[in-house]
Structure formats: C-alpha cells, structure tokens
Amino acid sequence: MKRIEVIKRLLKEKLELKGGNLTEQRVAVFDYLSQVENHPTAEEVFLAVKRKMPKISLATVYKNLEALVECGLISKLAHGDGAARYDIRTDQHYHTHCLKCGKILDMDIEDDLLAGLSIPEDFVATGYRLELLGHCSNCK
Ligand code: ZN
Ligand code: MN
C-alpha cells in the first residue's frame, strides 16, 4: 500500500471516531507534518501545502490543524514564544529550542524527571513541559 493510502486509512478511522471527516486538505496537512521534523507553524504548513493545493487558504489550514489536534492525531506546541507549532508526535516527549533560528527538535528522556523534583506537598503534578534552550548545530 502506498504511504499516502496508509495515511488516508489512519486519518479516516481516527476522524470518524471523533465525528470529523476525511478531506483532501486534511490529508495534505497531515502528510506534510509527517514528513518534517521541525515542528512548523500554521503559516509554514500553509506555504508548503499551497504548492500542491494553490486554492487553499491560511484560515483553512489553521482550521484543519486544529481539527487534527482535537482528534488527537497531532499535537500543538503553544507554550513557546511566538506562533503555535504543530507536531506529528502525540506521545509524551520533549524538545530542544534554538534561541537563534527558532528550530525545535524532538528530545527523548529516559527517566521520569518528576521523581527528582521536590514538588510542594499540596500540589498534584500530572505532567511537565520541558524545552531545552540553546543553539542548534547550525547556530552554535
Ligand atoms: Zn539554530
Ligand atoms: Mn516533537
């Protein structure tokens, strides 16, 4: 089965569970996200998808990204500065963030960092966000 067919089947299944439907635009947005590792903004996704679908608008791309987030198919990184970024990964993982060029890349952590923190007794921690700030290989 071709890669795009696999993506379509997966999207259709997941979207239908949440009452959404499969559209060519959603497929294109998801397909693009699954090929890049830099966590693009809605605008960057728009510029890339527009090459294949010249009539698509930024607002449509944005809506499709949000629908995919709602269905749990992608995740949204909104805790950095500036525009929200979108991530094909939905599992718990972390990021490095280059302070010069803004590039965000995945980083995995083996241990549960919560175990090493002195969390206030009256606070119930359910997770954490972690962004390692610094300079990427191009910027150092
Ligand atoms: Zn950089
Ligand atoms: Mn990521």
CSV table of N, CA and C and ligand atoms in Angstrom, one decimal:
chain,number,residue,atom,x,y,z
A,1,MET,N,0.8,-1.2,0.0
A,1,MET,CA,0.0,0.0,0.0
A,1,MET,C,0.9,1.3,0.0
A,2,LYS,N,0.5,2.2,-0.8
A,2,LYS,CA,1.3,3.5,-0.8
A,2,LYS,C,1.2,4.2,0.5
A,3,ARG,N,2.2,5.0,0.8
A,3,ARG,CA,2.3,5.8,2.0
A,3,ARG,C,1.1,6.6,2.2
A,4,ILE,N,0.6,7.3,1.1
A,4,ILE,CA,-0.5,8.2,1.3
A,4,ILE,C,-1.8,7.4,1.5
A,5,GLU,N,-1.9,6.2,1.0
A,5,GLU,CA,-3.1,5.4,1.3
A,5,GLU,C,-3.1,5.0,2.8
A,6,VAL,N,-1.9,4.7,3.3
A,6,VAL,CA,-1.8,4.3,4.7
A,6,VAL,C,-2.3,5.5,5.6
A,7,ILE,N,-1.8,6.7,5.2
A,7,ILE,CA,-2.2,7.9,5.9
A,7,ILE,C,-3.7,8.2,5.8
A,8,LYS,N,-4.3,8.0,4.7
A,8,LYS,CA,-5.7,8.2,4.5
A,8,LYS,C,-6.5,7.2,5.3
A,9,ARG,N,-6.1,6.0,5.4
A,9,ARG,CA,-6.8,5.0,6.1
A,9,ARG,C,-6.8,5.3,7.6
A,10,LEU,N,-5.6,5.7,8.1
A,10,LEU,CA,-5.5,6.0,9.5
A,10,LEU,C,-6.3,7.3,9.9
A,11,LEU,N,-6.2,8.3,9.0
A,11,LEU,CA,-7.0,9.5,9.3
A,11,LEU,C,-8.5,9.3,9.3
A,12,LYS,N,-8.9,8.5,8.3
A,12,LYS,CA,-10.4,8.2,8.2
A,12,LYS,C,-10.9,7.6,9.5
A,13,GLU,N,-10.1,6.6,9.9
A,13,GLU,CA,-10.5,5.8,11.1
A,13,GLU,C,-10.6,6.7,12.3
A,14,LYS,N,-9.6,7.5,12.5
A,14,LYS,CA,-9.5,8.3,13.7
A,14,LYS,C,-10.5,9.5,13.7
A,15,LEU,N,-10.6,10.1,12.5
A,15,LEU,CA,-11.5,11.2,12.4
A,15,LEU,C,-13.0,10.8,12.6
A,16,GLU,N,-13.3,9.6,12.0
A,16,GLU,CA,-14.7,9.1,12.2
A,16,GLU,C,-15.1,8.9,13.6
A,17,LEU,N,-14.1,8.4,14.4
A,17,LEU,CA,-14.3,8.2,15.8
A,17,LEU,C,-14.8,9.5,16.5
A,18,LYS,N,-14.2,10.6,16.1
A,18,LYS,CA,-14.5,11.9,16.7
A,18,LYS,C,-15.5,12.7,16.0
A,19,GLY,N,-16.1,12.1,15.0
A,19,GLY,CA,-17.2,12.8,14.3
A,19,GLY,C,-16.6,13.8,13.2
A,20,GLY,N,-15.4,13.7,12.9
A,20,GLY,CA,-14.8,14.5,11.8
A,20,GLY,C,-14.8,13.7,10.5
A,21,ASN,N,-14.6,14.4,9.4
A,21,ASN,CA,-14.5,13.6,8.2
A,21,ASN,C,-13.2,13.9,7.4
A,22,LEU,N,-12.9,12.9,6.6
A,22,LEU,CA,-11.6,12.9,5.8
A,22,LEU,C,-11.8,13.8,4.6
A,23,THR,N,-10.9,14.8,4.5
A,23,THR,CA,-10.9,15.7,3.4
A,23,THR,C,-9.5,15.6,2.8
A,24,GLU,N,-9.4,16.0,1.5
A,24,GLU,CA,-8.1,16.0,0.8
A,24,GLU,C,-7.1,17.0,1.5
A,25,GLN,N,-7.7,18.1,2.0
A,25,GLN,CA,-6.9,19.1,2.7
A,25,GLN,C,-6.3,18.6,4.0
A,26,ARG,N,-7.1,17.8,4.7
A,26,ARG,CA,-6.6,17.2,6.0
A,26,ARG,C,-5.5,16.2,5.7
A,27,VAL,N,-5.7,15.5,4.7
A,27,VAL,CA,-4.7,14.5,4.3
A,27,VAL,C,-3.4,15.2,3.9
A,28,ALA,N,-3.5,16.3,3.2
A,28,ALA,CA,-2.3,17.1,2.7
A,28,ALA,C,-1.6,17.7,3.9
A,29,VAL,N,-2.4,18.2,4.9
A,29,VAL,CA,-1.8,18.9,6.1
A,29,VAL,C,-1.1,17.8,6.9
A,30,PHE,N,-1.8,16.7,7.1
A,30,PHE,CA,-1.2,15.6,7.9
A,30,PHE,C,0.1,15.0,7.3
A,31,ASP,N,0.0,14.8,6.0
A,31,ASP,CA,1.1,14.2,5.2
A,31,ASP,C,2.3,15.1,5.3
A,32,TYR,N,2.1,16.4,5.2
A,32,TYR,CA,3.2,17.4,5.3
A,32,TYR,C,3.9,17.3,6.7
A,33,LEU,N,3.0,17.3,7.7
A,33,LEU,CA,3.6,17.3,9.1
A,33,LEU,C,4.3,16.0,9.3
A,34,SER,N,3.9,14.9,8.7
A,34,SER,CA,4.6,13.6,8.9
A,34,SER,C,5.9,13.5,8.2
A,35,GLN,N,6.2,14.5,7.4
A,35,GLN,CA,7.5,14.4,6.6
A,35,GLN,C,8.5,15.4,7.2
A,36,VAL,N,8.2,16.3,8.1
A,36,VAL,CA,9.1,17.2,8.6
A,36,VAL,C,9.4,17.0,10.0
A,37,GLU,N,10.6,17.5,10.5
A,37,GLU,CA,10.9,17.3,11.9
A,37,GLU,C,11.1,18.6,12.6
A,38,ASN,N,10.7,19.7,12.0
A,38,ASN,CA,11.0,21.0,12.6
A,38,ASN,C,9.8,21.6,13.3
A,39,HIS,N,8.7,20.9,13.4
A,39,HIS,CA,7.6,21.5,14.1
A,39,HIS,C,7.1,22.8,13.6
A,40,PRO,N,6.5,22.8,12.4
A,40,PRO,CA,6.2,24.1,11.7
A,40,PRO,C,5.0,24.8,12.3
A,41,THR,N,4.9,26.1,12.0
A,41,THR,CA,3.8,26.9,12.4
A,41,THR,C,2.7,26.7,11.3
A,42,ALA,N,1.5,27.2,11.6
A,42,ALA,CA,0.4,27.1,10.7
A,42,ALA,C,0.8,27.7,9.3
A,43,GLU,N,1.4,28.8,9.4
A,43,GLU,CA,1.9,29.6,8.2
A,43,GLU,C,2.8,28.7,7.4
A,44,GLU,N,3.8,28.1,8.0
A,44,GLU,CA,4.7,27.2,7.3
A,44,GLU,C,4.0,26.0,6.6
A,45,VAL,N,3.1,25.5,7.4
A,45,VAL,CA,2.3,24.4,6.8
A,45,VAL,C,1.5,24.9,5.6
A,46,PHE,N,0.9,26.0,5.7
A,46,PHE,CA,0.2,26.7,4.6
A,46,PHE,C,1.0,26.8,3.4
A,47,LEU,N,2.2,27.4,3.6
A,47,LEU,CA,3.1,27.7,2.4
A,47,LEU,C,3.5,26.4,1.7
A,48,ALA,N,3.7,25.3,2.5
A,48,ALA,CA,4.0,24.0,1.9
A,48,ALA,C,2.9,23.4,1.2
A,49,VAL,N,1.7,23.4,1.8
A,49,VAL,CA,0.5,22.7,1.2
A,49,VAL,C,0.0,23.4,0.0
A,50,LYS,N,0.2,24.7,0.0
A,50,LYS,CA,-0.3,25.6,-1.0
A,50,LYS,C,0.4,25.2,-2.4
A,51,ARG,N,1.6,24.7,-2.3
A,51,ARG,CA,2.3,24.3,-3.6
A,51,ARG,C,1.5,23.2,-4.3
A,52,LYS,N,0.8,22.3,-3.5
A,52,LYS,CA,0.0,21.2,-4.1
A,52,LYS,C,-1.4,21.7,-4.3
A,53,MET,N,-1.9,22.5,-3.4
A,53,MET,CA,-3.3,23.0,-3.5
A,53,MET,C,-3.3,24.5,-3.5
A,54,PRO,N,-3.1,25.1,-4.6
A,54,PRO,CA,-3.0,26.5,-4.7
A,54,PRO,C,-4.2,27.3,-4.2
A,55,LYS,N,-5.3,26.7,-4.1
A,55,LYS,CA,-6.5,27.4,-3.7
A,55,LYS,C,-6.7,27.4,-2.2
A,56,ILE,N,-5.9,26.7,-1.5
A,56,ILE,CA,-6.1,26.6,0.0
A,56,ILE,C,-5.8,27.9,0.7
A,57,SER,N,-6.5,28.2,1.7
A,57,SER,CA,-6.2,29.5,2.5
A,57,SER,C,-5.5,29.2,3.8
A,58,LEU,N,-4.9,30.2,4.3
A,58,LEU,CA,-4.2,30.0,5.7
A,58,LEU,C,-5.3,29.7,6.7
A,59,ALA,N,-6.5,30.3,6.6
A,59,ALA,CA,-7.5,30.0,7.6
A,59,ALA,C,-8.0,28.6,7.5
A,60,THR,N,-8.0,28.0,6.3
A,60,THR,CA,-8.4,26.6,6.2
A,60,THR,C,-7.4,25.7,6.8
A,61,VAL,N,-6.1,26.0,6.5
A,61,VAL,CA,-5.0,25.2,7.0
A,61,VAL,C,-5.1,25.2,8.6
A,62,TYR,N,-5.3,26.4,9.1
A,62,TYR,CA,-5.4,26.6,10.5
A,62,TYR,C,-6.5,25.7,11.1
A,63,LYS,N,-7.7,25.8,10.5
A,63,LYS,CA,-8.8,25.0,10.9
A,63,LYS,C,-8.6,23.5,10.9
A,64,ASN,N,-7.9,23.1,9.8
A,64,ASN,CA,-7.6,21.7,9.7
A,64,ASN,C,-6.6,21.2,10.7
A,65,LEU,N,-5.6,22.1,11.0
A,65,LEU,CA,-4.7,21.7,12.0
A,65,LEU,C,-5.4,21.6,13.4
A,66,GLU,N,-6.2,22.5,13.7
A,66,GLU,CA,-7.0,22.5,15.0
A,66,GLU,C,-7.9,21.2,15.0
A,67,ALA,N,-8.5,20.9,13.9
A,67,ALA,CA,-9.3,19.7,13.9
A,67,ALA,C,-8.5,18.4,14.1
A,68,LEU,N,-7.3,18.4,13.6
A,68,LEU,CA,-6.4,17.2,13.8
A,68,LEU,C,-5.9,17.1,15.2
A,69,VAL,N,-5.7,18.3,15.8
A,69,VAL,CA,-5.3,18.4,17.2
A,69,VAL,C,-6.5,17.8,18.1
A,70,GLU,N,-7.7,18.3,17.8
A,70,GLU,CA,-8.9,17.8,18.6
A,70,GLU,C,-9.1,16.3,18.5
A,71,CYS,N,-8.8,15.8,17.3
A,71,CYS,CA,-8.9,14.3,17.2
A,71,CYS,C,-7.8,13.5,17.7
A,72,GLY,N,-6.8,14.2,18.3
A,72,GLY,CA,-5.6,13.5,18.9
A,72,GLY,C,-4.7,13.0,17.8
A,73,LEU,N,-4.7,13.5,16.6
A,73,LEU,CA,-3.9,13.0,15.6
A,73,LEU,C,-2.5,13.7,15.5
A,74,ILE,N,-2.5,14.9,16.0
A,74,ILE,CA,-1.3,15.7,16.0
A,74,ILE,C,-1.3,16.4,17.4
A,75,SER,N,-0.2,17.1,17.7
A,75,SER,CA,-0.2,17.9,18.9
A,75,SER,C,0.2,19.3,18.6
A,76,LYS,N,-0.1,20.2,19.5
A,76,LYS,CA,0.1,21.6,19.3
A,76,LYS,C,1.1,22.1,20.4
A,77,LEU,N,2.1,22.8,20.0
A,77,LEU,CA,3.1,23.3,21.0
A,77,LEU,C,2.8,24.8,21.1
A,78,ALA,N,2.1,25.2,22.2
A,78,ALA,CA,1.7,26.6,22.3
A,78,ALA,C,2.4,27.3,23.4
A,79,HIS,N,3.4,26.6,24.1
A,79,HIS,CA,4.0,27.2,25.2
A,79,HIS,C,5.3,28.0,24.9
A,80,GLY,N,5.7,27.9,23.7
A,80,GLY,CA,6.9,28.7,23.4
A,80,GLY,C,6.5,30.2,23.2
A,81,ASP,N,7.5,31.0,22.8
A,81,ASP,CA,7.1,32.4,22.4
A,81,ASP,C,6.7,32.4,20.9
A,82,GLY,N,5.9,33.3,20.6
A,82,GLY,CA,5.5,33.4,19.2
A,82,GLY,C,4.4,32.4,18.8
A,83,ALA,N,4.3,32.1,17.5
A,83,ALA,CA,3.2,31.3,17.0
A,83,ALA,C,3.2,29.9,17.4
A,84,ALA,N,2.0,29.3,17.6
A,84,ALA,CA,2.0,27.9,17.9
A,84,ALA,C,2.6,27.0,16.8
A,85,ARG,N,3.1,25.9,17.3
A,85,ARG,CA,3.8,25.0,16.3
A,85,ARG,C,3.1,23.7,16.4
A,86,TYR,N,3.1,22.9,15.3
A,86,TYR,CA,2.4,21.6,15.3
A,86,TYR,C,3.4,20.5,15.2
A,87,ASP,N,3.0,19.4,15.8
A,87,ASP,CA,3.9,18.2,16.0
A,87,ASP,C,3.1,16.9,15.6
A,88,ILE,N,3.8,16.2,14.7
A,88,ILE,CA,3.1,14.9,14.3
A,88,ILE,C,3.1,13.9,15.5
A,89,ARG,N,4.0,14.1,16.4
A,89,ARG,CA,4.0,13.2,17.6
A,89,ARG,C,3.0,13.5,18.6
A,90,THR,N,2.3,12.6,19.2
A,90,THR,CA,1.3,12.8,20.2
A,90,THR,C,1.7,12.2,21.5
A,91,ASP,N,2.8,11.4,21.5
A,91,ASP,CA,3.3,10.8,22.7
A,91,ASP,C,4.0,11.8,23.6
A,92,GLN,N,4.3,11.5,24.9
A,92,GLN,CA,5.0,12.4,25.7
A,92,GLN,C,6.5,12.4,25.3
A,93,HIS,N,6.9,13.6,24.9
A,93,HIS,CA,8.3,13.8,24.5
A,93,HIS,C,8.6,15.3,24.7
A,94,TYR,N,9.9,15.6,24.5
A,94,TYR,CA,10.3,17.0,24.8
A,94,TYR,C,11.1,17.5,23.6
A,95,HIS,N,11.5,18.8,23.8
A,95,HIS,CA,12.1,19.5,22.7
A,95,HIS,C,13.3,20.3,23.0
A,96,THR,N,14.2,20.4,22.0
A,96,THR,CA,15.2,21.4,22.1
A,96,THR,C,14.8,22.6,21.3
A,97,HIS,N,15.1,23.8,21.7
A,97,HIS,CA,14.7,25.0,21.1
A,97,HIS,C,15.9,25.9,20.8
A,98,CYS,N,16.2,26.2,19.6
A,98,CYS,CA,17.3,27.0,19.3
A,98,CYS,C,16.9,28.5,19.4
A,99,LEU,N,17.7,29.2,20.2
A,99,LEU,CA,17.3,30.6,20.5
A,99,LEU,C,17.7,31.5,19.4
A,100,LYS,N,18.5,31.1,18.5
A,100,LYS,CA,18.9,31.9,17.3
A,100,LYS,C,18.0,31.8,16.2
A,101,CYS,N,17.8,30.5,15.7
A,101,CYS,CA,16.9,30.3,14.5
A,101,CYS,C,15.5,29.8,14.8
A,102,GLY,N,15.3,29.5,16.1
A,102,GLY,CA,13.9,29.1,16.5
A,102,GLY,C,13.6,27.6,16.2
A,103,LYS,N,14.6,26.9,15.6
A,103,LYS,CA,14.3,25.5,15.3
A,103,LYS,C,14.0,24.7,16.6
A,104,ILE,N,12.9,23.8,16.5
A,104,ILE,CA,12.5,23.0,17.6
A,104,ILE,C,12.6,21.5,17.1
A,105,LEU,N,13.4,20.8,17.9
A,105,LEU,CA,13.6,19.3,17.5
A,105,LEU,C,13.2,18.5,18.7
A,106,ASP,N,12.9,17.2,18.4
A,106,ASP,CA,12.5,16.3,19.4
A,106,ASP,C,13.7,15.9,20.3
A,107,MET,N,13.3,15.6,21.6
A,107,MET,CA,14.3,15.1,22.5
A,107,MET,C,13.6,14.1,23.4
A,108,ASP,N,14.2,12.9,23.6
A,108,ASP,CA,13.6,11.9,24.4
A,108,ASP,C,14.3,11.9,25.8
A,109,ILE,N,13.6,11.6,26.8
A,109,ILE,CA,14.2,11.5,28.1
A,109,ILE,C,13.9,10.1,28.7
A,110,GLU,N,14.9,9.4,29.2
A,110,GLU,CA,14.7,8.1,29.7
A,110,GLU,C,13.9,8.0,31.0
A,111,ASP,N,14.4,8.9,31.9
A,111,ASP,CA,13.8,8.9,33.3
A,111,ASP,C,12.7,9.8,33.5
A,112,ASP,N,11.9,9.5,34.5
A,112,ASP,CA,10.8,10.4,34.9
A,112,ASP,C,11.4,11.6,35.7
A,113,LEU,N,11.5,12.7,35.2
A,113,LEU,CA,12.1,13.9,35.9
A,113,LEU,C,11.3,14.2,37.1
A,114,LEU,N,10.0,14.0,37.1
A,114,LEU,CA,9.2,14.3,38.3
A,114,LEU,C,9.7,13.7,39.6
A,115,ALA,N,10.2,12.5,39.4
A,115,ALA,CA,10.8,11.8,40.6
A,115,ALA,C,11.9,12.6,41.3
A,116,GLY,N,12.6,13.4,40.5
A,116,GLY,CA,13.8,14.1,41.1
A,116,GLY,C,13.4,15.5,41.6
A,117,LEU,N,12.2,15.9,41.5
A,117,LEU,CA,11.8,17.2,41.9
A,117,LEU,C,11.2,17.2,43.3
A,118,SER,N,11.4,18.3,44.0
A,118,SER,CA,10.7,18.4,45.3
A,118,SER,C,9.5,19.2,45.1
A,119,ILE,N,8.4,18.5,44.8
A,119,ILE,CA,7.1,19.1,44.5
A,119,ILE,C,6.4,19.4,45.8
A,120,PRO,N,5.9,20.7,45.9
A,120,PRO,CA,5.1,21.1,47.1
A,120,PRO,C,4.1,20.0,47.4
A,121,GLU,N,3.9,19.7,48.7
A,121,GLU,CA,3.1,18.6,49.1
A,121,GLU,C,1.6,18.8,48.7
A,122,ASP,N,1.2,20.1,48.6
A,122,ASP,CA,-0.2,20.3,48.3
A,122,ASP,C,-0.5,20.5,46.8
A,123,PHE,N,0.6,20.2,46.0
A,123,PHE,CA,0.4,20.3,44.6
A,123,PHE,C,0.4,18.9,43.9
A,124,VAL,N,-0.6,18.7,43.1
A,124,VAL,CA,-0.7,17.4,42.4
A,124,VAL,C,-0.2,17.6,41.0
A,125,ALA,N,1.0,17.1,40.8
A,125,ALA,CA,1.6,17.2,39.4
A,125,ALA,C,1.1,16.1,38.5
A,126,THR,N,0.6,16.5,37.3
A,126,THR,CA,0.1,15.5,36.4
A,126,THR,C,1.0,15.4,35.2
A,127,GLY,N,2.0,16.2,35.1
A,127,GLY,CA,2.9,16.1,33.9
A,127,GLY,C,3.9,17.3,34.0
A,128,TYR,N,4.7,17.5,32.9
A,128,TYR,CA,5.5,18.6,32.8
A,128,TYR,C,5.9,18.9,31.4
A,129,ARG,N,6.3,20.1,31.2
A,129,ARG,CA,6.8,20.5,29.8
A,129,ARG,C,8.2,20.8,30.0
A,130,LEU,N,9.0,20.5,29.0
A,130,LEU,CA,10.4,20.7,29.1
A,130,LEU,C,10.9,21.1,27.7
A,131,GLU,N,11.6,22.3,27.7
A,131,GLU,CA,12.2,22.7,26.5
A,131,GLU,C,13.6,23.1,26.8
A,132,LEU,N,14.5,22.4,26.1
A,132,LEU,CA,15.9,22.7,26.3
A,132,LEU,C,16.3,23.9,25.4
A,133,LEU,N,16.7,25.0,26.0
A,133,LEU,CA,17.1,26.2,25.3
A,133,LEU,C,18.6,26.2,24.9
A,134,GLY,N,18.9,26.7,23.8
A,134,GLY,CA,20.3,26.8,23.4
A,134,GLY,C,20.5,27.1,22.0
A,135,HIS,N,21.6,26.5,21.4
A,135,HIS,CA,21.9,26.8,20.0
A,135,HIS,C,22.0,25.5,19.2
A,136,CYS,N,21.4,25.4,18.1
A,136,CYS,CA,21.4,24.2,17.3
A,136,CYS,C,22.8,24.1,16.5
A,137,SER,N,22.9,23.0,15.8
A,137,SER,CA,24.2,22.7,15.2
A,137,SER,C,24.6,23.8,14.1
A,138,ASN,N,23.6,24.4,13.5
A,138,ASN,CA,23.9,25.4,12.5
A,138,ASN,C,24.2,26.8,13.2
A,139,CYS,N,23.8,27.0,14.4
A,139,CYS,CA,23.9,28.3,15.0
A,139,CYS,C,24.9,28.4,16.1
A,140,LYS,N,25.5,27.3,16.5
A,140,LYS,CA,26.4,27.4,17.6
A,140,LYS,C,27.7,28.1,17.2
B,1,ZN,ZN,19.6,27.4,15.2
B,2,MN,MN,8.0,17.0,18.9
